[in-house]
Short mmCIF file of C-alpha atoms in Angstrom, two decimals:
data_model
loop_
_atom_site.label_atom_id
_atom_site.label_comp_id
_atom_site.label_asym_id
_atom_site.label_seq_id
_atom_site.Cartn_x
_atom_site.Cartn_y
_atom_site.Cartn_z
CA MET A 1 15.36 -11.43 19.33
CA GLU A 2 16.02 -14.39 21.48
CA SER A 3 15.41 -17.98 20.36
CA ASP A 4 13.43 -20.19 22.75
CA GLY A 5 12.80 -23.72 21.48
CA GLY A 6 12.33 -22.73 17.83
CA LYS A 7 10.25 -19.63 18.72
CA GLU A 8 11.76 -16.17 18.73
CA ARG A 9 10.94 -13.92 21.67
CA PHE A 10 11.18 -10.15 21.70
CA GLU A 11 13.98 -8.71 23.80
CA CYS A 12 13.80 -5.07 24.88
CA PRO A 13 16.62 -2.95 23.32
CA LEU A 14 19.13 -1.09 25.48
CA ASN A 15 18.04 2.36 26.73
CA PHE A 16 14.38 1.27 26.62
CA LYS A 17 12.15 0.31 29.50
CA PRO A 18 9.72 -2.55 28.93
CA MET A 19 6.10 -1.63 29.62
CA ALA A 20 4.13 -3.57 32.17
CA VAL A 21 1.99 -6.36 30.79
CA TYR A 22 -1.23 -5.06 29.21
CA ASP A 23 -4.30 -6.26 31.08
CA GLY A 24 -7.02 -4.58 28.97
CA THR A 25 -8.02 -2.00 31.59
CA MET A 26 -7.17 0.94 29.32
CA THR A 27 -9.98 0.15 26.88
CA SER A 28 -12.63 0.10 29.61
CA ASP A 29 -12.22 3.82 30.47
CA PRO A 30 -13.93 5.98 27.77
CA ASP A 31 -12.31 9.23 29.02
CA LEU A 32 -8.75 7.91 28.73
CA GLU A 33 -6.59 9.15 25.84
CA VAL A 34 -3.38 7.39 24.80
CA TRP A 35 -0.62 9.55 23.28
CA LEU A 36 2.68 8.37 21.79
CA ILE A 37 5.53 10.39 23.35
CA LYS A 38 8.96 10.45 21.69
CA ALA A 39 11.69 11.86 23.94
CA PRO A 40 15.53 11.84 24.24
CA ALA A 41 17.12 8.96 26.16
CA ASP A 42 18.21 11.22 29.05
CA PHE A 43 14.78 12.92 29.35
CA ASN A 44 13.32 13.08 32.87
CA PRO A 45 9.47 13.13 32.79
CA GLU A 46 9.30 14.66 36.30
CA SER A 47 10.90 17.85 34.93
CA PHE A 48 7.66 18.60 33.05
CA THR A 49 5.45 18.39 36.16
CA ASN A 50 3.04 21.37 36.39
CA HIS A 51 3.71 22.45 32.77
CA ARG A 52 0.95 22.69 30.16
CA PHE A 53 1.41 22.14 26.43
CA PRO A 54 -0.89 22.55 23.43
CA LEU A 55 -2.08 19.28 21.91
CA ALA A 56 -1.54 20.72 18.42
CA GLY A 57 1.43 22.94 17.65
CA CYS A 58 4.91 23.65 18.97
CA LYS A 59 6.28 25.21 22.15
CA SER A 60 9.71 25.79 23.69
CA GLN A 61 9.97 25.04 27.40
CA LYS A 62 12.76 25.86 29.85
CA VAL A 63 13.02 23.37 32.72
CA LYS A 64 15.48 22.72 35.52
CA VAL A 65 16.87 19.17 35.64
CA ASP A 66 19.26 18.32 38.51
CA GLY A 67 20.10 22.01 38.97
CA VAL A 68 20.85 22.53 35.26
CA ARG A 69 18.55 24.58 33.04
CA ARG A 70 17.61 22.88 29.79
CA LEU A 71 15.58 24.03 26.83
CA TYR A 72 13.24 21.54 25.18
CA SER A 73 11.17 21.89 22.03
CA VAL A 74 7.79 20.18 22.32
CA ALA A 75 5.75 19.49 19.16
CA ALA A 76 2.35 17.82 19.28
CA ALA A 77 0.08 16.66 16.48
CA PRO A 78 -3.11 14.58 16.49
CA CYS A 79 -3.13 11.20 14.67
CA THR A 80 -6.21 11.81 12.56
CA ASP A 81 -4.80 10.87 9.14
CA THR A 82 -2.90 7.72 10.04
CA PRO A 83 -4.19 5.86 13.07
CA CYS A 84 -1.41 4.26 15.13
CA ARG A 85 -1.58 1.47 17.70
CA ALA A 86 0.90 -0.24 19.98
CA LEU A 87 1.28 -4.02 20.27
CA LEU A 88 1.57 -5.02 23.92
CA PRO A 89 1.98 -8.42 25.59
CA GLN A 90 -1.24 -9.71 27.10
CA ASP A 91 -1.51 -10.70 30.75
CA ASN A 92 -1.29 -14.47 30.75
CA ALA A 93 1.12 -17.09 32.00
CA SER A 94 3.05 -17.59 28.76
CA GLY A 95 3.27 -13.92 27.69
CA ASP A 96 3.56 -14.98 24.04
CA ARG A 97 0.36 -13.32 22.88
CA LEU A 98 0.33 -9.68 21.72
CA VAL A 99 -2.76 -7.48 21.77
CA CYS A 100 -3.51 -4.16 20.09
CA ALA A 101 -3.73 -1.25 22.51
CA PRO A 102 -6.26 1.55 21.90
CA LEU A 103 -5.58 4.06 19.12
CA PHE A 104 -3.10 6.81 19.84
CA GLN A 105 -4.85 10.19 19.95
CA GLY A 106 -1.67 11.90 18.76
CA VAL A 107 2.11 12.12 18.86
CA ILE A 108 4.13 14.37 21.17
CA THR A 109 7.78 14.85 20.19
CA ILE A 110 10.17 16.24 22.80
CA SER A 111 13.63 17.23 21.58
CA ASP A 112 16.60 19.16 22.93
CA ALA A 113 16.63 22.76 21.73
CA HIS A 114 20.16 24.16 21.65
CA GLY A 115 20.28 27.84 22.57
CA ASP A 116 17.60 30.48 22.83
CA SER A 117 15.83 30.97 19.51
CA SER A 118 14.42 34.36 20.58
CA ALA A 119 17.90 35.91 20.96
CA VAL A 120 19.12 38.23 18.21
CA HIS A 121 22.16 36.87 16.38
CA PRO A 122 24.15 39.07 13.98
CA ILE A 123 24.41 37.89 10.40
CA PRO A 124 28.06 37.78 9.25
CA ASP A 125 29.07 39.93 6.28
CA ARG A 126 29.29 38.13 2.98
CA GLN A 127 32.65 38.14 1.25
CA PRO A 128 32.59 39.70 -2.23
CA ARG A 129 32.87 37.31 -5.12
CA ALA A 130 36.34 37.08 -6.59
CA VAL A 131 37.40 36.04 -10.07
CA PRO A 132 39.97 33.23 -10.00
CA GLU A 133 43.42 34.21 -11.24
CA GLY A 134 44.13 33.41 -14.87
CA LEU A 135 40.46 33.51 -15.84
CA LYS A 136 39.49 36.16 -18.32
CA LEU A 137 35.84 37.07 -18.24
CA ARG A 138 33.92 38.53 -21.13
CA TYR A 139 31.67 40.38 -18.72
CA SER A 140 31.74 41.34 -15.04
CA PRO A 141 29.08 39.64 -12.97
CA PHE A 142 27.35 41.81 -10.41
CA GLY A 143 29.33 41.88 -7.17
CA SER A 144 32.54 40.40 -8.57
CA VAL A 145 35.97 41.81 -7.79
CA ASN A 146 38.75 41.59 -10.34
CA PRO A 147 42.05 40.95 -8.49
CA SER A 148 44.16 42.62 -11.22
CA ASN A 149 42.32 45.93 -10.76
CA LYS A 150 42.92 45.95 -6.99
CA ARG A 151 46.11 47.22 -5.42
CA LYS A 152 47.15 46.51 -1.87
CA GLY A 153 44.80 48.33 0.50
CA GLU A 154 43.18 50.56 -2.13
CA GLU A 155 40.96 50.18 -5.11
CA ALA A 156 42.09 51.27 -8.53
CA ILE A 157 39.92 53.82 -10.29
CA VAL A 158 38.78 52.57 -13.64
CA HIS A 159 38.27 55.25 -16.28
CA THR A 160 35.98 54.48 -19.10
CA THR A 161 35.67 56.57 -22.20
CA LYS A 162 32.43 56.86 -24.04
CA LYS A 163 32.29 56.95 -27.78
CA LYS A 164 30.65 59.98 -29.25
CA LYS A 165 27.50 59.32 -31.16
CA LYS A 166 27.35 60.51 -34.72
CA LYS A 167 24.65 62.99 -35.38
CA ARG A 168 22.18 62.12 -38.06
CA LYS A 169 21.33 64.70 -40.56
CA ARG A 170 17.63 65.24 -40.80
CA VAL A 171 16.16 65.93 -44.12
CA GLU A 172 13.36 68.42 -43.87
CA GLU A 173 10.66 68.55 -46.46
CA ASN A 174 8.10 71.20 -47.01
CA VAL A 175 4.58 69.90 -46.82
CA ASN A 176 1.73 71.89 -48.33
CA VAL A 177 -1.69 71.48 -46.91
#
């Protein structure tokens, strides 16, 4: 913001282009739709010439910019729930007055997509869980490895002995019917 005789004036931030002064001609055309487009700072709009995108949904688009192929992710959604408007300076000598532009029909978000999402990438193997040294567990969790049972390069075989169950003596009775 810039101070001008007690009044503060809006100053366009770096990496933004100020829009031309709004003269009200957009509202006179009933077939005109206004969309809010969010794009990266280095985005070149001419790279999307002759490309079509859905006005609701998401699409990945490969384009060539200055001889370099880039992959962009384009997401579009209509503004039906929360109507949005832009405040633009009106065409007059002072330029102090702001006017509401027509409602945005939707929002288009263009972002850099890094890599090809359709390519198959291997999932790395998960390391087995290890019990920290000096910790004595009362039970072995599934998938854990006890370092004391492992020798270098080979696994120790753990022998478990089962207790024999005592047989119950059944008492048989004669039943007369």
